[in-house]
PDB file of C-alpha atoms in Angstrom:
ATOM      1  CA  GLY I   1     197.866  60.164  49.951  1.00 54.00           C
ATOM      2  CA  GLU I   2     196.229  63.267  51.276  1.00 64.00           C
ATOM      3  CA  ASP I   3     197.421  66.491  49.678  1.00 83.00           C
ATOM      4  CA  VAL I   4     195.629  69.694  48.725  1.00 90.00           C
ATOM      5  CA  GLU I   5     197.473  72.381  46.773  1.00 91.00           C
ATOM      6  CA  GLN I   6     196.698  75.986  45.977  1.00 93.00           C
ATOM      7  CA  SER I   7     198.576  78.945  44.644  1.00 89.00           C
ATOM      8  CA  LEU I   8     199.594  81.300  47.444  1.00 90.00           C
ATOM      9  CA  PHE I   9     198.560  84.704  46.076  1.00 95.00           C
ATOM     10  CA  LEU I  10     195.999  86.273  43.764  1.00 96.00           C
ATOM     11  CA  SER I  11     195.513  89.965  43.018  1.00 97.00           C
ATOM     12  CA  VAL I  12     192.438  91.217  41.181  1.00 97.00           C
ATOM     13  CA  ARG I  13     190.895  94.587  40.388  1.00 97.00           C
ATOM     14  CA  GLU I  14     187.750  95.574  42.242  1.00 97.00           C
ATOM     15  CA  GLY I  15     184.702  94.595  40.194  1.00 97.00           C
ATOM     16  CA  ASP I  16     186.496  91.869  38.251  1.00 97.00           C
ATOM     17  CA  SER I  17     186.009  88.144  38.808  1.00 97.00           C
ATOM     18  CA  SER I  18     188.446  86.196  40.981  1.00 97.00           C
ATOM     19  CA  VAL I  19     189.214  82.564  40.248  1.00 97.00           C
ATOM     20  CA  ILE I  20     191.011  80.557  42.909  1.00 97.00           C
ATOM     21  CA  ASN I  21     192.217  77.101  41.938  1.00 96.00           C
ATOM     22  CA  CYS I  22     192.919  73.996  43.959  1.00 95.00           C
ATOM     23  CA  THR I  23     194.081  70.464  43.233  1.00 94.00           C
ATOM     24  CA  TYR I  24     193.698  67.468  45.483  1.00 89.00           C
ATOM     25  CA  THR I  25     195.015  63.932  45.372  1.00 84.00           C
ATOM     26  CA  ASP I  26     192.692  61.726  47.399  1.00 77.00           C
ATOM     27  CA  SER I  27     190.059  60.150  45.166  1.00 73.00           C
ATOM     28  CA  SER I  28     188.007  59.073  48.190  1.00 73.00           C
ATOM     29  CA  SER I  29     187.068  62.695  48.945  1.00 69.00           C
ATOM     30  CA  THR I  30     183.389  63.032  49.744  1.00 73.00           C
ATOM     31  CA  TYR I  31     182.957  66.770  50.120  1.00 81.00           C
ATOM     32  CA  LEU I  32     185.139  69.639  48.964  1.00 87.00           C
ATOM     33  CA  TYR I  33     184.958  72.984  50.709  1.00 89.00           C
ATOM     34  CA  TRP I  34     185.967  76.589  50.391  1.00 93.00           C
ATOM     35  CA  TYR I  35     186.662  78.451  53.626  1.00 93.00           C
ATOM     36  CA  LYS I  36     187.406  82.141  54.044  1.00 94.00           C
ATOM     37  CA  GLN I  37     189.673  83.461  56.791  1.00 93.00           C
ATOM     38  CA  GLU I  38     190.042  87.164  57.475  1.00 91.00           C
ATOM     39  CA  PRO I  39     193.057  88.432  59.450  1.00 85.00           C
ATOM     40  CA  GLY I  40     192.987  87.327  63.081  1.00 79.00           C
ATOM     41  CA  ALA I  41     189.704  85.470  62.625  1.00 82.00           C
ATOM     42  CA  GLY I  42     188.512  81.883  62.504  1.00 83.00           C
ATOM     43  CA  LEU I  43     187.345  80.037  59.422  1.00 86.00           C
ATOM     44  CA  GLN I  44     184.087  80.845  57.674  1.00 87.00           C
ATOM     45  CA  LEU I  45     182.559  78.142  55.484  1.00 85.00           C
ATOM     46  CA  LEU I  46     181.725  79.784  52.140  1.00 90.00           C
ATOM     47  CA  THR I  47     180.421  76.865  50.174  1.00 88.00           C
ATOM     48  CA  TYR I  48     180.897  73.162  49.601  1.00 86.00           C
ATOM     49  CA  ILE I  49     180.302  70.675  46.827  1.00 88.00           C
ATOM     50  CA  PHE I  50     179.620  66.977  46.967  1.00 84.00           C
ATOM     51  CA  SER I  51     182.119  64.933  44.995  1.00 81.00           C
ATOM     52  CA  ASN I  52     179.539  63.645  42.495  1.00 83.00           C
ATOM     53  CA  MET I  53     178.577  67.178  41.414  1.00 85.00           C
ATOM     54  CA  ASP I  54     180.460  69.275  38.884  1.00 90.00           C
ATOM     55  CA  MET I  55     179.130  72.743  39.597  1.00 93.00           C
ATOM     56  CA  LYS I  56     177.451  74.688  42.351  1.00 92.00           C
ATOM     57  CA  GLN I  57     176.383  78.327  42.283  1.00 94.00           C
ATOM     58  CA  ASP I  58     175.522  80.427  45.298  1.00 90.00           C
ATOM     59  CA  GLN I  59     174.992  84.164  44.636  1.00 94.00           C
ATOM     60  CA  ARG I  60     178.412  85.564  43.646  1.00 96.00           C
ATOM     61  CA  LEU I  61     180.182  82.246  44.196  1.00 96.00           C
ATOM     62  CA  THR I  62     180.565  79.491  41.609  1.00 96.00           C
ATOM     63  CA  VAL I  63     182.358  76.253  42.411  1.00 96.00           C
ATOM     64  CA  LEU I  64     183.547  74.009  39.577  1.00 96.00           C
ATOM     65  CA  LEU I  65     184.757  70.471  40.182  1.00 94.00           C
ATOM     66  CA  ASN I  66     186.624  68.369  37.648  1.00 92.00           C
ATOM     67  CA  LYS I  67     186.773  65.018  39.374  1.00 89.00           C
ATOM     68  CA  LYS I  68     188.828  63.374  36.630  1.00 89.00           C
ATOM     69  CA  ASP I  69     191.610  65.944  37.022  1.00 91.00           C
ATOM     70  CA  LYS I  70     190.975  66.380  40.787  1.00 90.00           C
ATOM     71  CA  HIS I  71     190.679  70.123  40.227  1.00 93.00           C
ATOM     72  CA  LEU I  72     188.435  72.499  42.150  1.00 94.00           C
ATOM     73  CA  SER I  73     187.926  76.202  41.533  1.00 96.00           C
ATOM     74  CA  LEU I  74     186.117  79.054  43.247  1.00 97.00           C
ATOM     75  CA  ARG I  75     184.944  81.983  41.156  1.00 97.00           C
ATOM     76  CA  ILE I  76     183.913  85.169  42.945  1.00 97.00           C
ATOM     77  CA  ALA I  77     181.978  87.488  40.663  1.00 97.00           C
ATOM     78  CA  ASP I  78     182.196  91.289  41.047  1.00 97.00           C
ATOM     79  CA  THR I  79     185.003  91.073  43.602  1.00 97.00           C
ATOM     80  CA  GLN I  80     184.727  93.652  46.402  1.00 96.00           C
ATOM     81  CA  THR I  81     187.236  94.951  48.953  1.00 95.00           C
ATOM     82  CA  GLY I  82     185.452  92.893  51.616  1.00 94.00           C
ATOM     83  CA  ASP I  83     186.486  89.768  49.751  1.00 96.00           C
ATOM     84  CA  SER I  84     190.119  90.333  50.760  1.00 96.00           C
ATOM     85  CA  ALA I  85     191.070  87.304  52.817  1.00 96.00           C
ATOM     86  CA  ILE I  86     192.795  83.938  52.677  1.00 96.00           C
ATOM     87  CA  TYR I  87     190.743  81.276  50.939  1.00 97.00           C
ATOM     88  CA  PHE I  88     191.312  77.654  51.931  1.00 95.00           C
ATOM     89  CA  CYS I  89     190.335  74.734  49.792  1.00 94.00           C
ATOM     90  CA  ALA I  90     189.638  71.618  51.870  1.00 90.00           C
ATOM     91  CA  GLU I  91     188.576  68.049  51.319  1.00 86.00           C
ATOM     92  CA  SER I  92     186.683  65.704  53.580  1.00 79.00           C
ATOM     93  CA  ILE I  93     188.140  62.238  53.445  1.00 73.00           C
ATOM     94  CA  ARG I  94     186.001  59.334  54.489  1.00 65.00           C
ATOM     95  CA  SER I  95     188.207  56.530  55.659  1.00 57.00           C
ATOM     96  CA  SER I  96     187.986  55.028  59.120  1.00 47.00           C
ATOM     97  CA  ALA I  97     186.891  58.421  60.290  1.00 52.00           C
ATOM     98  CA  SER I  98     186.277  61.671  58.501  1.00 63.00           C
ATOM     99  CA  LYS I  99     189.052  64.208  58.402  1.00 73.00           C
ATOM    100  CA  ILE I 100     189.144  67.606  56.755  1.00 81.00           C
ATOM    101  CA  ILE I 101     192.442  68.332  55.033  1.00 84.00           C
ATOM    102  CA  PHE I 102     193.229  71.938  54.131  1.00 90.00           C
ATOM    103  CA  GLY I 103     195.266  73.424  51.322  1.00 93.00           C
ATOM    104  CA  SER I 104     197.870  76.069  52.052  1.00 92.00           C
ATOM    105  CA  GLY I 105     195.456  78.913  51.383  1.00 94.00           C
ATOM    106  CA  THR I 106     195.345  81.591  48.675  1.00 96.00           C
ATOM    107  CA  ARG I 107     195.680  85.197  49.797  1.00 96.00           C
ATOM    108  CA  LEU I 108     193.289  87.306  47.692  1.00 97.00           C
ATOM    109  CA  SER I 109     194.068  91.000  47.493  1.00 96.00           C
ATOM    110  CA  ILE I 110     191.881  93.562  45.767  1.00 96.00           C
ATOM    111  CA  ARG I 111     193.301  96.591  43.993  1.00 93.00           C
ATOM    112  CA  PRO I 112     191.235  99.668  43.143  1.00 89.00           C
TER     113      PRO I 112
ATOM    114  CA  ASP W   1     172.312  78.953  66.743  1.00 61.00           C
ATOM    115  CA  THR W   2     175.071  77.956  64.317  1.00 62.00           C
ATOM    116  CA  GLU W   3     177.968  79.096  66.460  1.00 86.00           C
ATOM    117  CA  VAL W   4     180.993  77.419  67.874  1.00 92.00           C
ATOM    118  CA  THR W   5     182.190  79.495  70.819  1.00 94.00           C
ATOM    119  CA  GLN W   6     185.780  79.369  71.978  1.00 96.00           C
ATOM    120  CA  THR W   7     187.229  80.877  75.141  1.00 97.00           C
ATOM    121  CA  PRO W   8     189.467  82.620  75.831  1.00 96.00           C
ATOM    122  CA  LYS W   9     190.113  84.557  72.610  1.00 93.00           C
ATOM    123  CA  HIS W  10     193.713  85.248  73.620  1.00 95.00           C
ATOM    124  CA  LEU W  11     195.961  83.463  76.095  1.00 97.00           C
ATOM    125  CA  VAL W  12     199.537  84.094  77.172  1.00 97.00           C
ATOM    126  CA  MET W  13     201.102  81.395  79.304  1.00 96.00           C
ATOM    127  CA  GLY W  14     204.509  80.484  80.654  1.00 95.00           C
ATOM    128  CA  MET W  15     206.166  77.175  79.936  1.00 94.00           C
ATOM    129  CA  THR W  16     205.442  75.908  83.461  1.00 92.00           C
ATOM    130  CA  ASN W  17     201.772  76.929  83.484  1.00 93.00           C
ATOM    131  CA  LYS W  18     198.703  74.737  83.158  1.00 96.00           C
ATOM    132  CA  LYS W  19     195.801  76.229  81.249  1.00 97.00           C
ATOM    133  CA  SER W  20     192.715  75.044  79.361  1.00 98.00           C
ATOM    134  CA  LEU W  21     191.031  76.077  76.140  1.00 98.00           C
ATOM    135  CA  LYS W  22     187.266  75.675  75.955  1.00 98.00           C
ATOM    136  CA  CYS W  23     184.881  75.112  73.066  1.00 98.00           C
ATOM    137  CA  GLU W  24     181.102  74.947  73.095  1.00 97.00           C
ATOM    138  CA  GLN W  25     178.379  74.281  70.506  1.00 96.00           C
ATOM    139  CA  HIS W  26     174.630  73.849  70.816  1.00 92.00           C
ATOM    140  CA  MET W  27     173.840  72.552  67.334  1.00 90.00           C
ATOM    141  CA  GLY W  28     173.513  68.946  68.456  1.00 90.00           C
ATOM    142  CA  HIS W  29     176.683  68.038  66.584  1.00 89.00           C
ATOM    143  CA  ARG W  30     178.249  64.766  67.664  1.00 88.00           C
ATOM    144  CA  ALA W  31     181.734  65.306  66.220  1.00 88.00           C
ATOM    145  CA  MET W  32     184.115  67.934  67.558  1.00 91.00           C
ATOM    146  CA  TYR W  33     187.629  68.777  66.453  1.00 91.00           C
ATOM    147  CA  TRP W  34     190.749  70.608  67.572  1.00 95.00           C
ATOM    148  CA  TYR W  35     192.971  72.179  64.912  1.00 94.00           C
ATOM    149  CA  LYS W  36     196.231  74.077  65.286  1.00 96.00           C
ATOM    150  CA  GLN W  37     197.080  76.877  62.867  1.00 94.00           C
ATOM    151  CA  LYS W  38     200.521  78.471  62.729  1.00 93.00           C
ATOM    152  CA  ALA W  39     200.921  81.859  61.102  1.00 87.00           C
ATOM    153  CA  LYS W  40     200.464  81.802  57.316  1.00 83.00           C
ATOM    154  CA  LYS W  41     199.814  78.048  57.371  1.00 89.00           C
ATOM    155  CA  PRO W  42     196.641  75.994  56.948  1.00 90.00           C
ATOM    156  CA  PRO W  43     194.916  74.464  59.968  1.00 92.00           C
ATOM    157  CA  GLU W  44     196.283  71.080  60.973  1.00 92.00           C
ATOM    158  CA  LEU W  45     194.091  68.488  62.617  1.00 90.00           C
ATOM    159  CA  MET W  46     195.023  67.528  66.190  1.00 94.00           C
ATOM    160  CA  PHE W  47     192.108  65.558  67.640  1.00 93.00           C
ATOM    161  CA  VAL W  48     188.652  64.329  66.680  1.00 90.00           C
ATOM    162  CA  TYR W  49     185.942  63.371  69.170  1.00 91.00           C
ATOM    163  CA  SER W  50     182.962  61.399  68.020  1.00 88.00           C
ATOM    164  CA  TYR W  51     180.054  60.832  70.388  1.00 90.00           C
ATOM    165  CA  GLU W  52     182.255  62.085  73.221  1.00 93.00           C
ATOM    166  CA  LYS W  53     184.962  59.516  72.551  1.00 92.00           C
ATOM    167  CA  LEU W  54     188.394  60.292  71.155  1.00 93.00           C
ATOM    168  CA  SER W  55     188.575  58.784  67.679  1.00 88.00           C
ATOM    169  CA  ILE W  56     191.591  60.488  66.116  1.00 87.00           C
ATOM    170  CA  ASN W  57     194.816  61.684  67.721  1.00 91.00           C
ATOM    171  CA  GLU W  58     197.177  62.947  65.009  1.00 90.00           C
ATOM    172  CA  SER W  59     200.304  62.029  66.995  1.00 91.00           C
ATOM    173  CA  VAL W  60     199.930  65.119  69.161  1.00 96.00           C
ATOM    174  CA  PRO W  61     202.440  65.475  72.056  1.00 96.00           C
ATOM    175  CA  SER W  62     201.072  64.573  75.473  1.00 96.00           C
ATOM    176  CA  ARG W  63     201.459  68.145  76.717  1.00 97.00           C
ATOM    177  CA  PHE W  64     198.142  68.660  74.870  1.00 98.00           C
ATOM    178  CA  SER W  65     195.328  66.724  76.534  1.00 98.00           C
ATOM    179  CA  PRO W  66     191.812  66.865  75.084  1.00 98.00           C
ATOM    180  CA  GLU W  67     188.644  66.221  77.038  1.00 97.00           C
ATOM    181  CA  CYS W  68     185.000  65.996  75.999  1.00 96.00           C
ATOM    182  CA  PRO W  69     182.882  66.205  79.157  1.00 95.00           C
ATOM    183  CA  ASN W  70     179.598  66.146  77.224  1.00 94.00           C
ATOM    184  CA  SER W  71     178.274  66.426  73.702  1.00 90.00           C
ATOM    185  CA  SER W  72     178.344  70.238  73.733  1.00 95.00           C
ATOM    186  CA  LEU W  73     181.748  70.868  75.259  1.00 97.00           C
ATOM    187  CA  LEU W  74     185.316  70.219  74.204  1.00 97.00           C
ATOM    188  CA  ASN W  75     188.354  71.211  76.239  1.00 98.00           C
ATOM    189  CA  LEU W  76     192.050  71.236  75.470  1.00 98.00           C
ATOM    190  CA  HIS W  77     194.266  71.071  78.554  1.00 98.00           C
ATOM    191  CA  LEU W  78     197.739  72.534  78.168  1.00 97.00           C
ATOM    192  CA  HIS W  79     200.748  71.760  80.338  1.00 96.00           C
ATOM    193  CA  ALA W  80     204.472  72.412  79.965  1.00 95.00           C
ATOM    194  CA  LEU W  81     204.132  73.926  76.507  1.00 96.00           C
ATOM    195  CA  GLN W  82     206.996  75.195  74.399  1.00 96.00           C
ATOM    196  CA  PRO W  83     207.262  78.551  72.605  1.00 96.00           C
ATOM    197  CA  GLU W  84     206.824  76.747  69.278  1.00 96.00           C
ATOM    198  CA  ASP W  85     203.328  75.721  70.426  1.00 97.00           C
ATOM    199  CA  SER W  86     202.254  79.348  70.020  1.00 97.00           C
ATOM    200  CA  ALA W  87     199.495  79.319  67.387  1.00 96.00           C
ATOM    201  CA  LEU W  88     195.803  79.850  66.726  1.00 95.00           C
ATOM    202  CA  TYR W  89     193.846  76.889  68.121  1.00 96.00           C
ATOM    203  CA  LEU W  90     190.606  76.299  66.292  1.00 94.00           C
ATOM    204  CA  CYS W  91     187.682  74.200  67.434  1.00 94.00           C
ATOM    205  CA  ALA W  92     185.139  72.829  64.974  1.00 90.00           C
ATOM    206  CA  SER W  93     182.036  70.694  65.081  1.00 89.00           C
ATOM    207  CA  SER W  94     180.039  68.742  62.530  1.00 84.00           C
ATOM    208  CA  PRO W  95     176.870  66.667  62.654  1.00 81.00           C
ATOM    209  CA  HIS W  96     178.660  63.326  62.515  1.00 71.00           C
ATOM    210  CA  GLU W  97     182.142  62.028  62.031  1.00 62.00           C
ATOM    211  CA  THR W  98     181.990  58.714  60.267  1.00 52.00           C
ATOM    212  CA  ASP W  99     179.020  59.673  58.143  1.00 49.00           C
ATOM    213  CA  VAL W 100     179.334  62.059  55.234  1.00 44.00           C
ATOM    214  CA  ASN W 101     180.378  65.411  56.562  1.00 49.00           C
ATOM    215  CA  THR W 102     178.282  68.163  55.064  1.00 57.00           C
ATOM    216  CA  GLU W 103     179.392  71.109  57.080  1.00 69.00           C
ATOM    217  CA  ALA W 104     182.016  71.698  59.706  1.00 76.00           C
ATOM    218  CA  PHE W 105     181.529  74.913  61.680  1.00 83.00           C
ATOM    219  CA  PHE W 106     184.620  76.568  63.109  1.00 86.00           C
ATOM    220  CA  GLY W 107     185.017  78.806  66.113  1.00 90.00           C
ATOM    221  CA  GLN W 108     186.983  82.065  66.002  1.00 89.00           C
ATOM    222  CA  GLY W 109     189.920  80.409  67.686  1.00 93.00           C
ATOM    223  CA  THR W 110     192.108  81.020  70.718  1.00 95.00           C
ATOM    224  CA  ARG W 111     195.359  82.793  69.951  1.00 95.00           C
ATOM    225  CA  LEU W 112     197.905  81.198  72.259  1.00 97.00           C
ATOM    226  CA  THR W 113     201.313  82.661  73.034  1.00 96.00           C
ATOM    227  CA  VAL W 114     203.784  80.622  75.085  1.00 97.00           C
ATOM    228  CA  VAL W 115     206.537  82.666  76.713  1.00 95.00           C
TER     229      VAL W 115
END
């Protein structure tokens, strides 16, 4: 089946690292994504990882993929107030046609 | 140009109105998508167009009617909507649909309120 799960909230202190976790169920996933959505805005693609990789780093962002456990994480180093947003984990499923399935989103709040 | 442009940004319509949402991209992408996002929920797929043909309809009610007049444009025609259809409607595009999907670009969305 197609299911992507995330915890709903995360609060971190400014300057600390944030780690947002996600689990998915469909083993046919090809790409896994992290999207950021600020209030009232559309979705911004932050980063993605191909399903045969286990890590990808892009500036302050590190994505870890454990394919055996179907677990994906996003680490944001040196978290800033501008990182406050909802972060959606998503998977691209290649079946008869590609679909992107989103998790419920994790609301990241930054405290001073 | 890596933008997906949606118009209008906000729309208020009555239950007897007919309106259309528009989406445009000039990245040469051949797959375009409509998603619906209710408040505090993830986006839910409605329709997928591939090479200007409808390839996925996620059991969407017929009061939503998509149209892809050419490879750059995607419309969503609305008729006889209900208040519960109020949501953020997001358009997205990606290079291909049936091939591996590296990046899907999303527009800013149209915030629709049905009164």
